[in-house]
Coordinates of C-alpha atoms and ligand atoms in Angstrom, one line a residue:
M1 CA 9.7 -49.6 -1.0
R2 CA 8.5 -52.0 1.5
L3 CA 5.3 -50.9 3.3
S4 CA 6.5 -52.6 6.5
R5 CA 9.2 -50.0 6.7
Y6 CA 7.4 -47.1 5.2
F7 CA 6.0 -44.1 7.1
L8 CA 2.5 -44.0 6.0
P9 CA 0.2 -42.8 8.8
V10 CA -3.2 -43.5 7.0
L11 CA -6.4 -42.3 8.9
K12 CA -9.3 -44.6 9.1
E13 CA -11.8 -41.8 9.9
N14 CA -12.6 -38.8 7.8
P15 CA -10.8 -35.8 9.3
S16 CA -13.5 -33.3 10.2
E17 CA -11.6 -30.2 9.2
A18 CA -11.4 -31.3 5.6
Q19 CA -14.2 -29.7 3.5
I20 CA -13.3 -31.0 0.1
V21 CA -12.2 -34.5 -1.1
S22 CA -8.6 -33.8 -2.0
H23 CA -7.8 -32.4 1.4
R24 CA -9.7 -35.3 3.0
L25 CA -7.8 -38.0 0.9
M26 CA -4.4 -36.2 1.4
L27 CA -4.8 -36.3 5.1
R28 CA -6.2 -39.8 5.1
A29 CA -3.6 -41.2 2.9
G30 CA -0.9 -39.8 5.2
M31 CA 0.6 -37.4 2.6
I32 CA 0.6 -34.1 4.8
K33 CA 0.2 -32.9 8.3
Q34 CA -1.0 -29.5 9.1
S35 CA 1.3 -27.6 11.4
S36 CA -0.7 -24.3 11.6
A37 CA -3.3 -22.7 9.4
G38 CA -2.3 -23.2 5.7
I39 CA 1.1 -24.5 6.7
Y40 CA 1.9 -28.2 6.2
S41 CA 4.6 -30.8 6.6
W42 CA 5.0 -33.0 3.6
L43 CA 5.1 -36.7 4.8
P44 CA 7.0 -39.1 2.6
L45 CA 4.1 -40.1 0.3
G46 CA 3.1 -36.5 -0.2
F47 CA 6.6 -35.4 -0.7
K48 CA 7.1 -38.0 -3.3
V49 CA 4.2 -36.8 -5.4
L50 CA 5.4 -33.1 -4.8
R51 CA 8.8 -34.1 -6.3
K52 CA 7.3 -35.9 -9.2
I53 CA 5.3 -32.8 -10.1
E54 CA 8.2 -30.5 -9.6
N55 CA 10.3 -32.8 -11.9
I56 CA 7.8 -32.5 -14.7
V57 CA 7.7 -28.6 -14.3
H58 CA 11.6 -28.6 -14.5
E59 CA 11.7 -30.8 -17.5
E60 CA 9.2 -28.8 -19.5
Q61 CA 10.6 -25.4 -18.5
Q62 CA 14.0 -26.5 -19.7
R63 CA 12.6 -28.1 -22.8
A64 CA 11.3 -24.6 -23.7
G65 CA 14.8 -23.1 -23.1
H66 CA 14.2 -21.5 -19.6
M67 CA 16.9 -21.5 -17.0
P68 CA 16.5 -22.8 -13.5
M69 CA 17.8 -20.7 -10.7
L70 CA 16.9 -20.1 -7.1
M71 CA 16.3 -16.8 -5.1
P72 CA 15.9 -16.3 -1.4
T73 CA 12.6 -16.7 0.5
I74 CA 13.5 -13.9 2.9
Q75 CA 14.0 -10.6 1.2
S76 CA 14.8 -7.1 2.1
A77 CA 11.9 -4.7 1.9
D78 CA 14.1 -2.1 0.1
L79 CA 13.5 -3.6 -3.3
W80 CA 9.8 -3.9 -2.8
R81 CA 9.7 -0.1 -1.8
E82 CA 11.2 0.7 -5.1
S83 CA 8.5 -1.0 -7.1
G84 CA 5.9 0.3 -4.8
R85 CA 4.6 -3.0 -3.9
Y86 CA 5.8 -3.0 -0.3
D87 CA 2.6 -0.8 0.5
D88 CA 0.5 -2.4 -2.2
Y89 CA 0.7 -6.0 -1.2
G90 CA -1.0 -5.2 2.1
E91 CA -1.7 -7.8 4.8
E92 CA -1.0 -10.8 2.5
M93 CA 2.7 -10.0 2.9
L94 CA 4.4 -11.5 5.9
R95 CA 6.7 -8.9 7.3
M96 CA 9.4 -9.2 9.9
K97 CA 12.5 -7.3 11.2
D98 CA 16.0 -8.7 11.5
R99 CA 18.2 -8.1 14.6
H100 CA 19.3 -4.8 13.3
G101 CA 15.7 -3.7 12.9
R102 CA 15.8 -3.9 9.1
D103 CA 12.5 -4.6 7.4
M104 CA 12.4 -8.0 5.8
L105 CA 9.6 -10.2 4.2
F106 CA 8.9 -13.6 3.2
T107 CA 8.5 -13.5 -0.6
P108 CA 5.1 -13.9 -2.1
T109 CA 6.5 -13.7 -5.6
A110 CA 9.8 -12.4 -7.0
E111 CA 9.5 -9.8 -9.7
E112 CA 11.6 -7.3 -7.8
M113 CA 14.4 -9.7 -6.9
I114 CA 14.8 -11.0 -10.4
T115 CA 14.6 -7.4 -11.8
D116 CA 17.4 -6.4 -9.5
I117 CA 19.5 -9.3 -10.6
F118 CA 18.9 -8.4 -14.2
R119 CA 19.7 -4.7 -14.0
V120 CA 23.0 -5.3 -12.2
H121 CA 24.2 -8.0 -14.5
V122 CA 22.7 -7.5 -17.9
G123 CA 23.7 -4.4 -19.9
S124 CA 23.2 -5.0 -23.5
Y125 CA 20.4 -6.0 -25.9
K126 CA 22.7 -8.8 -27.1
D127 CA 22.2 -10.6 -23.8
L128 CA 18.4 -10.9 -24.7
P129 CA 16.1 -12.8 -24.8
L130 CA 16.5 -14.3 -21.3
T131 CA 14.1 -16.4 -19.3
M132 CA 14.8 -17.7 -15.8
Y133 CA 12.7 -19.4 -13.3
Q134 CA 12.7 -21.0 -9.9
I135 CA 10.6 -23.4 -8.0
Q136 CA 10.6 -22.1 -4.5
W137 CA 8.4 -21.8 -1.4
K138 CA 6.3 -18.7 -1.2
F139 CA 4.3 -17.2 1.6
R140 CA 1.0 -15.2 1.3
D141 CA -1.0 -14.5 4.5
E142 CA -4.2 -15.5 2.9
V143 CA -7.4 -14.2 4.6
R144 CA -8.9 -17.7 4.4
P145 CA -6.4 -20.4 4.1
R146 CA -8.5 -23.5 3.3
F147 CA -8.9 -26.7 1.3
G148 CA -5.5 -28.0 2.4
V149 CA -2.6 -27.4 0.0
M150 CA -5.0 -25.8 -2.5
R151 CA -5.1 -22.5 -0.7
G152 CA -2.1 -22.6 1.7
R153 CA -0.3 -19.7 3.2
E154 CA 3.0 -21.4 2.6
F155 CA 3.0 -23.0 -0.9
Y156 CA 5.4 -24.2 -3.5
M157 CA 5.3 -22.3 -6.7
K158 CA 7.2 -22.3 -10.0
D159 CA 7.8 -18.7 -11.0
G160 CA 9.4 -17.6 -14.2
Y161 CA 10.4 -14.2 -15.7
N162 CA 11.3 -13.3 -19.3
F163 CA 13.3 -10.4 -20.4
D164 CA 13.0 -9.1 -23.9
L165 CA 14.1 -6.2 -26.1
T166 CA 10.7 -5.6 -27.8
K167 CA 7.1 -6.1 -27.1
E168 CA 7.0 -8.7 -30.1
D169 CA 9.8 -10.7 -28.5
A170 CA 8.0 -10.6 -25.3
L171 CA 4.7 -11.8 -26.8
H172 CA 6.6 -14.7 -28.1
A173 CA 7.9 -15.5 -24.6
Y174 CA 4.2 -15.3 -23.6
N175 CA 3.1 -17.7 -26.3
R176 CA 6.0 -20.0 -25.6
H177 CA 5.1 -20.2 -21.9
L178 CA 1.4 -20.9 -22.8
V179 CA 2.5 -23.8 -25.1
S180 CA 4.9 -25.3 -22.5
Y181 CA 2.3 -25.1 -19.8
L182 CA -0.2 -27.0 -22.0
R183 CA 2.3 -29.8 -22.4
T184 CA 3.2 -29.6 -18.6
Y185 CA -0.3 -30.2 -17.3
E186 CA -1.1 -32.9 -19.8
R187 CA 1.8 -34.8 -18.6
M188 CA 0.3 -34.7 -15.2
G189 CA -2.9 -36.3 -16.5
L190 CA -4.7 -32.9 -16.3
Q191 CA -6.8 -30.9 -18.6
A192 CA -6.0 -27.3 -17.7
I193 CA -7.8 -24.7 -19.9
P194 CA -6.1 -21.4 -20.6
M195 CA -8.7 -18.6 -19.9
R196 CA -8.6 -14.9 -20.4
A197 CA -8.2 -13.5 -16.9
D198 CA -7.6 -10.3 -14.7
S199 CA -4.0 -9.4 -13.8
G200 CA -4.6 -8.5 -10.1
P201 CA -1.7 -7.0 -8.1
I202 CA 1.0 -8.2 -10.5
G203 CA -0.3 -5.8 -13.1
G204 CA -0.2 -5.9 -16.9
D205 CA -2.2 -6.1 -20.0
D206 CA -2.2 -9.7 -21.1
T207 CA -2.9 -12.6 -18.9
H208 CA -4.2 -16.1 -19.0
E209 CA -5.0 -18.4 -16.2
F210 CA -5.0 -22.2 -16.6
L211 CA -8.1 -23.8 -14.9
V212 CA -8.9 -27.4 -14.1
L213 CA -12.6 -27.8 -14.2
A214 CA -13.9 -29.1 -10.7
D215 CA -17.0 -28.5 -8.7
T216 CA -14.8 -27.5 -5.7
G217 CA -12.9 -24.9 -7.7
E218 CA -12.9 -21.3 -6.2
S219 CA -13.3 -19.6 -9.6
E220 CA -16.5 -19.4 -11.6
V221 CA -15.7 -19.9 -15.3
F222 CA -17.5 -19.4 -18.6
Y223 CA -16.4 -21.3 -21.7
D224 CA -17.4 -22.8 -25.1
S225 CA -17.4 -26.6 -24.6
A226 CA -15.3 -27.0 -27.7
V227 CA -12.3 -26.0 -25.7
T228 CA -12.5 -29.3 -23.8
D229 CA -12.1 -31.3 -27.0
L230 CA -8.5 -29.8 -27.6
T231 CA -5.6 -31.9 -26.6
F232 CA -1.9 -31.0 -26.9
G233 CA -0.7 -34.6 -27.3
D234 CA 2.9 -35.4 -28.3
R235 CA 3.4 -32.4 -30.8
D236 CA 6.8 -31.7 -31.8
I237 CA 7.4 -28.0 -30.8
D238 CA 10.3 -25.9 -31.7
Y239 CA 9.9 -23.3 -28.9
D240 CA 12.1 -20.8 -30.8
N241 CA 9.7 -21.0 -33.6
V242 CA 7.6 -17.8 -33.3
E243 CA 4.9 -18.9 -35.8
Q244 CA 4.5 -22.3 -34.4
C245 CA 4.1 -21.1 -30.9
A246 CA 1.6 -18.4 -31.9
G247 CA -0.3 -21.0 -33.9
V248 CA -0.8 -23.2 -31.0
M249 CA -1.7 -20.2 -28.8
Q250 CA -4.4 -19.2 -31.3
E251 CA -5.8 -22.8 -31.4
F252 CA -6.1 -22.9 -27.6
T253 CA -7.3 -19.4 -26.8
T254 CA -9.5 -18.1 -29.6
K255 CA -12.7 -20.0 -28.4
Y256 CA -14.5 -18.3 -25.5
A257 CA -13.0 -19.2 -22.1
R258 CA -13.0 -16.7 -19.4
T259 CA -13.0 -16.3 -15.6
D260 CA -15.7 -14.3 -14.0
E261 CA -13.4 -11.3 -13.6
T262 CA -13.3 -10.8 -17.5
H263 CA -16.5 -12.5 -18.4
D264 CA -18.5 -10.7 -21.2
E265 CA -22.0 -11.8 -21.4
A266 CA -22.6 -10.3 -24.9
L267 CA -19.6 -12.1 -26.4
F268 CA -20.5 -15.3 -24.6
N269 CA -23.9 -15.2 -26.2
E270 CA -22.4 -15.5 -29.6
V271 CA -21.3 -19.1 -28.7
P272 CA -23.9 -21.5 -29.9
E273 CA -26.3 -22.1 -26.8
E274 CA -25.6 -26.0 -26.5
R275 CA -21.8 -25.3 -26.2
R276 CA -22.2 -22.5 -23.6
K277 CA -20.9 -23.8 -20.3
T278 CA -20.7 -22.4 -16.8
A279 CA -18.5 -24.3 -14.2
R280 CA -16.1 -24.0 -11.4
G281 CA -12.4 -24.2 -11.9
I282 CA -9.1 -24.5 -9.9
E283 CA -6.5 -22.1 -11.1
V284 CA -3.2 -24.1 -11.4
G285 CA -1.2 -21.5 -13.2
Q286 CA -1.0 -18.0 -14.8
I287 CA 1.0 -16.2 -17.3
F288 CA 1.4 -12.4 -17.7
Y289 CA 2.9 -10.0 -20.0
F290 CA 3.3 -6.7 -18.2
G291 CA 5.6 -4.7 -20.6
T292 CA 7.9 -2.3 -18.9
K293 CA 6.0 -1.9 -15.6
Y294 CA 8.9 -3.2 -13.4
S295 CA 11.7 -2.2 -15.6
D296 CA 10.6 1.4 -15.6
A297 CA 10.0 1.4 -11.8
M298 CA 13.4 -0.2 -11.1
K299 CA 15.3 1.3 -14.0
A300 CA 16.1 -2.0 -15.6
T301 CA 17.3 -0.9 -19.0
V302 CA 19.7 -2.3 -21.6
Q303 CA 21.7 -0.7 -24.2
G304 CA 19.7 -1.0 -27.5
P305 CA 21.2 -1.5 -30.9
D306 CA 21.5 2.3 -31.4
G307 CA 23.5 2.7 -28.1
K308 CA 20.6 4.2 -26.3
P309 CA 19.2 2.7 -23.1
V310 CA 15.7 1.0 -23.4
P311 CA 13.6 -0.5 -20.7
V312 CA 13.2 -4.2 -21.1
H313 CA 9.8 -5.9 -21.7
M314 CA 9.0 -8.4 -19.1
G315 CA 6.4 -11.2 -18.3
S316 CA 6.1 -13.5 -15.4
H317 CA 4.6 -17.0 -15.3
G318 CA 3.5 -19.1 -12.4
I319 CA 2.5 -22.8 -11.7
G320 CA 1.0 -23.7 -8.4
V321 CA 3.2 -26.8 -7.8
S322 CA 1.8 -27.7 -4.4
R323 CA -1.8 -26.8 -5.4
L324 CA -1.5 -29.2 -8.2
L325 CA -1.6 -32.2 -5.9
G326 CA -5.1 -31.1 -4.7
A327 CA -6.1 -30.3 -8.2
I328 CA -5.2 -33.6 -9.6
I329 CA -6.9 -35.5 -6.7
E330 CA -10.0 -33.4 -7.2
A331 CA -10.0 -34.4 -11.0
S332 CA -9.1 -38.1 -10.4
H333 CA -10.5 -40.1 -7.4
D334 CA -13.4 -42.4 -6.5
E335 CA -15.1 -43.3 -3.1
N336 CA -12.3 -45.5 -2.2
G337 CA -9.5 -43.0 -2.6
I338 CA -7.0 -41.4 -5.0
I339 CA -6.4 -42.5 -8.5
W340 CA -2.9 -41.1 -9.6
P341 CA -2.3 -40.5 -13.3
E342 CA 0.7 -42.6 -14.3
G343 CA 2.8 -39.3 -14.8
V344 CA 2.7 -38.4 -11.2
T345 CA 2.1 -41.5 -9.2
P346 CA 4.3 -41.8 -6.1
Y347 CA 5.0 -45.6 -6.9
H348 CA 4.5 -47.2 -10.2
C349 CA 2.7 -50.2 -8.9
G350 CA 1.6 -51.9 -5.7
I351 CA 2.4 -55.6 -4.9
V352 CA 0.1 -57.2 -2.5
N353 CA 1.1 -60.3 -0.9
L354 CA -2.1 -62.1 0.2
K355 CA -0.3 -64.5 2.5
Q356 CA 2.8 -62.9 4.1
G357 CA 4.9 -65.7 5.5
D358 CA 4.0 -68.3 2.9
E359 CA 7.2 -69.3 1.3
E360 CA 6.0 -69.5 -2.3
A361 CA 4.1 -66.1 -2.0
D362 CA 7.1 -64.4 -0.4
T363 CA 9.5 -65.6 -3.0
A364 CA 7.1 -64.7 -5.9
C365 CA 6.7 -61.1 -4.5
E366 CA 10.4 -60.7 -3.9
A367 CA 11.1 -61.7 -7.5
L368 CA 8.4 -59.3 -8.9
Y369 CA 10.0 -56.5 -6.7
K370 CA 13.4 -57.1 -8.1
S371 CA 12.2 -57.3 -11.8
I372 CA 10.2 -54.2 -11.5
T373 CA 13.0 -52.3 -9.7
A374 CA 15.4 -53.5 -12.4
L375 CA 13.2 -51.7 -15.1
G376 CA 14.1 -48.5 -13.3
L377 CA 10.4 -48.3 -11.8
E378 CA 9.5 -48.1 -8.2
P379 CA 7.1 -50.8 -6.8
L380 CA 5.4 -50.3 -3.3
Y381 CA 5.4 -53.8 -1.7
D382 CA 2.8 -54.5 1.0
D383 CA 4.7 -57.0 2.9
R384 CA 2.9 -56.4 6.2
K385 CA 1.2 -59.3 8.1
E386 CA -2.3 -58.0 7.5
R387 CA -5.6 -59.4 6.1
A388 CA -6.1 -58.9 2.4
G389 CA -9.0 -56.6 2.8
G390 CA -6.9 -54.0 4.8
K391 CA -4.2 -54.2 2.2
F392 CA -6.5 -53.6 -0.6
A393 CA -8.0 -50.7 1.2
T394 CA -4.7 -49.0 1.7
M395 CA -3.7 -49.5 -2.0
D396 CA -7.0 -48.1 -3.1
L397 CA -6.8 -45.1 -0.7
I398 CA -3.1 -44.1 -1.7
G399 CA -4.2 -44.5 -5.5
L400 CA -1.3 -46.5 -7.2
P401 CA -2.7 -47.0 -10.7
W402 CA -1.7 -50.6 -10.9
R403 CA -1.6 -53.5 -8.4
I404 CA -0.2 -56.9 -8.6
T405 CA -1.9 -59.3 -6.2
V406 CA 0.1 -62.5 -5.3
G407 CA -1.5 -65.4 -3.4
P408 CA -0.8 -69.1 -2.9
R409 CA -4.0 -70.1 -4.9
G410 CA -2.9 -68.2 -8.1
L411 CA 0.7 -69.3 -7.8
K412 CA -0.5 -73.0 -8.0
N413 CA -1.6 -72.1 -11.5
G414 CA 1.4 -70.0 -12.1
V415 CA -0.4 -66.6 -12.2
V416 CA -0.8 -63.3 -10.4
E417 CA -3.4 -60.6 -10.9
L418 CA -2.9 -57.3 -12.4
T419 CA -5.5 -54.7 -11.5
S420 CA -6.2 -51.3 -12.8
R421 CA -7.0 -48.8 -10.1
R422 CA -9.0 -46.7 -12.5
T423 CA -11.3 -49.3 -14.0
G424 CA -11.0 -51.9 -11.3
E425 CA -10.5 -54.6 -14.0
S426 CA -8.2 -57.4 -13.2
E427 CA -6.3 -59.9 -15.4
E428 CA -4.5 -63.1 -14.5
M429 CA -1.1 -63.7 -16.1
N430 CA 2.2 -65.2 -15.2
P431 CA 4.5 -62.9 -13.2
D432 CA 6.8 -62.2 -16.2
A433 CA 3.9 -61.1 -18.3
A434 CA 2.8 -58.8 -15.4
V435 CA 6.3 -57.3 -15.3
A436 CA 6.3 -56.8 -19.1
K437 CA 2.8 -55.1 -18.9
I438 CA 4.1 -52.6 -16.3
A439 CA 7.1 -51.9 -18.4
E440 CA 4.9 -51.3 -21.4
I441 CA 2.5 -49.0 -19.4
Y442 CA 5.4 -46.8 -18.2
A443 CA 7.4 -46.7 -21.4
N444 CA 6.1 -43.3 -22.2
H445 CA 6.1 -41.7 -18.7
Ligands
ATP1 P1 -5.3 -17.1 -6.4 O1 -6.3 -16.2 -7.3 O2 -5.8 -18.5 -6.4 O3 -5.2 -16.4 -5.1 P2 -3.1 -15.8 -7.7 O4 -3.6 -15.4 -8.9 O5 -3.0 -14.9 -6.7 O6 -4.0 -17.1 -7.1 P3 -0.5 -16.2 -8.9 O7 0.2 -15.1 -8.3 O8 -1.0 -16.1 -10.2 O9 -1.7 -16.6 -7.8 O10 0.4 -17.5 -8.5 C1 0.7 -18.5 -9.4 C2 0.0 -19.8 -9.0 O11 0.4 -20.2 -7.6 C3 -1.5 -19.7 -9.0 O12 -1.9 -20.0 -10.4 C4 -1.9 -20.8 -8.1 O13 -1.9 -22.1 -8.9 C5 -0.8 -20.9 -7.2 N1 -1.2 -20.2 -5.9 C6 -1.5 -19.0 -5.6 N2 -1.9 -18.8 -4.3 C7 -1.8 -19.9 -3.7 C8 -2.0 -20.4 -2.4 N3 -2.4 -19.5 -1.5 N4 -1.9 -21.7 -2.2 C9 -1.5 -22.6 -3.0 N5 -1.2 -22.2 -4.3 C10 -1.4 -20.9 -4.7
MG2 MG1 -3.0 -16.1 -10.6

């Protein structure tokens, strides 16, 4: 992509409405534009990152054997009356009437819809286990939409639902989700710690939230600092392997880590004092096992091995796809702007031409652009006739992790400069070496 043709409405001034750094930087980098409270347009740069995050979620869900599907955003109130949540949800639910006066709503989550699909189409225990998910827009009329995409009213969420014959099977589904979420967040360059949480209006017995530690987080959390030493890495997981998934689950959840809703002071005090930490966290996902709550209410049964109808055991699992942009920026930025982890960066590297119009510099930039594109990567080429300082400031603000700087002086010596956004360190090398280095960096992303 050439910056001269890109729609990147960067702001020079700090927008006064933004209270936290991720919101400020997303507005300044031209990623989003608010249309009304908690509702945003996703401009090209923001949309690109949203898609990257979404793709990682899709890949990891499907790696775990979960099937993608899509349910409507506008739903009839009838299903929600059956589960009792049409009343329970209260003012967070956006309600409307169609032209025939029928009650409709914009879906805040989709347990009812998926349970209806299940009860109509699945009749036998032989069709289990089954896990389906979608990545779809949700609407919750939050009392206080704030912090940009972190607490929106319209937001993008992955929601998945498992159906199992027995509690044991459903607990395996729970563990499998926990494991696949660990991997999902790490691919985005994030440490998201599973913490025992409260189930809220979804209901249920077992639930963990995934929290990214950040001062601007809305949740207060209590944890044993040993949990921050755990990394998932590139483990080879067989998601059908019950013991293996349970093992990883144990490893990541036995140490104390809880949100304030479930915090237990006495238990916490058993953690050695120097490891006892209190911090703030951003909830980027949650998994639930809720047994037969919805299948009982909505009569979702299958025929069991003995021919008798049994209600299915269910769980649901969410990832805040749009919130993740804010969480990643909160965890990775400096005073000059965003620093995207390689896994989610909108463009893999920037190319900055220090002297646009200089024949040699232009030719060298074009050649770099071609070679990097040929690797299957996407460079963002700043080909505008602007001074170098302005170009650097834009690149720093939008946070591409790598920048190649090309100027007539370096080219006289046959070199360009490769700079890391994270460390600020630069290295001179010939253009081919720079391309090879970029290829190497992204070989695993
Ligand atoms: P919260 O406690 O932050 O209101 P929740 O527990 O009600 O969230 P879930 O129903 O668990 O949310 O939804 C799954 C995920 O969707 C959450 O973990 C969060 O990352 C994201 N999410 C929830 N509400 C919002 C929102 N208003 N704006 C953006 N993302 C949200
Ligand atoms: Mg939650």
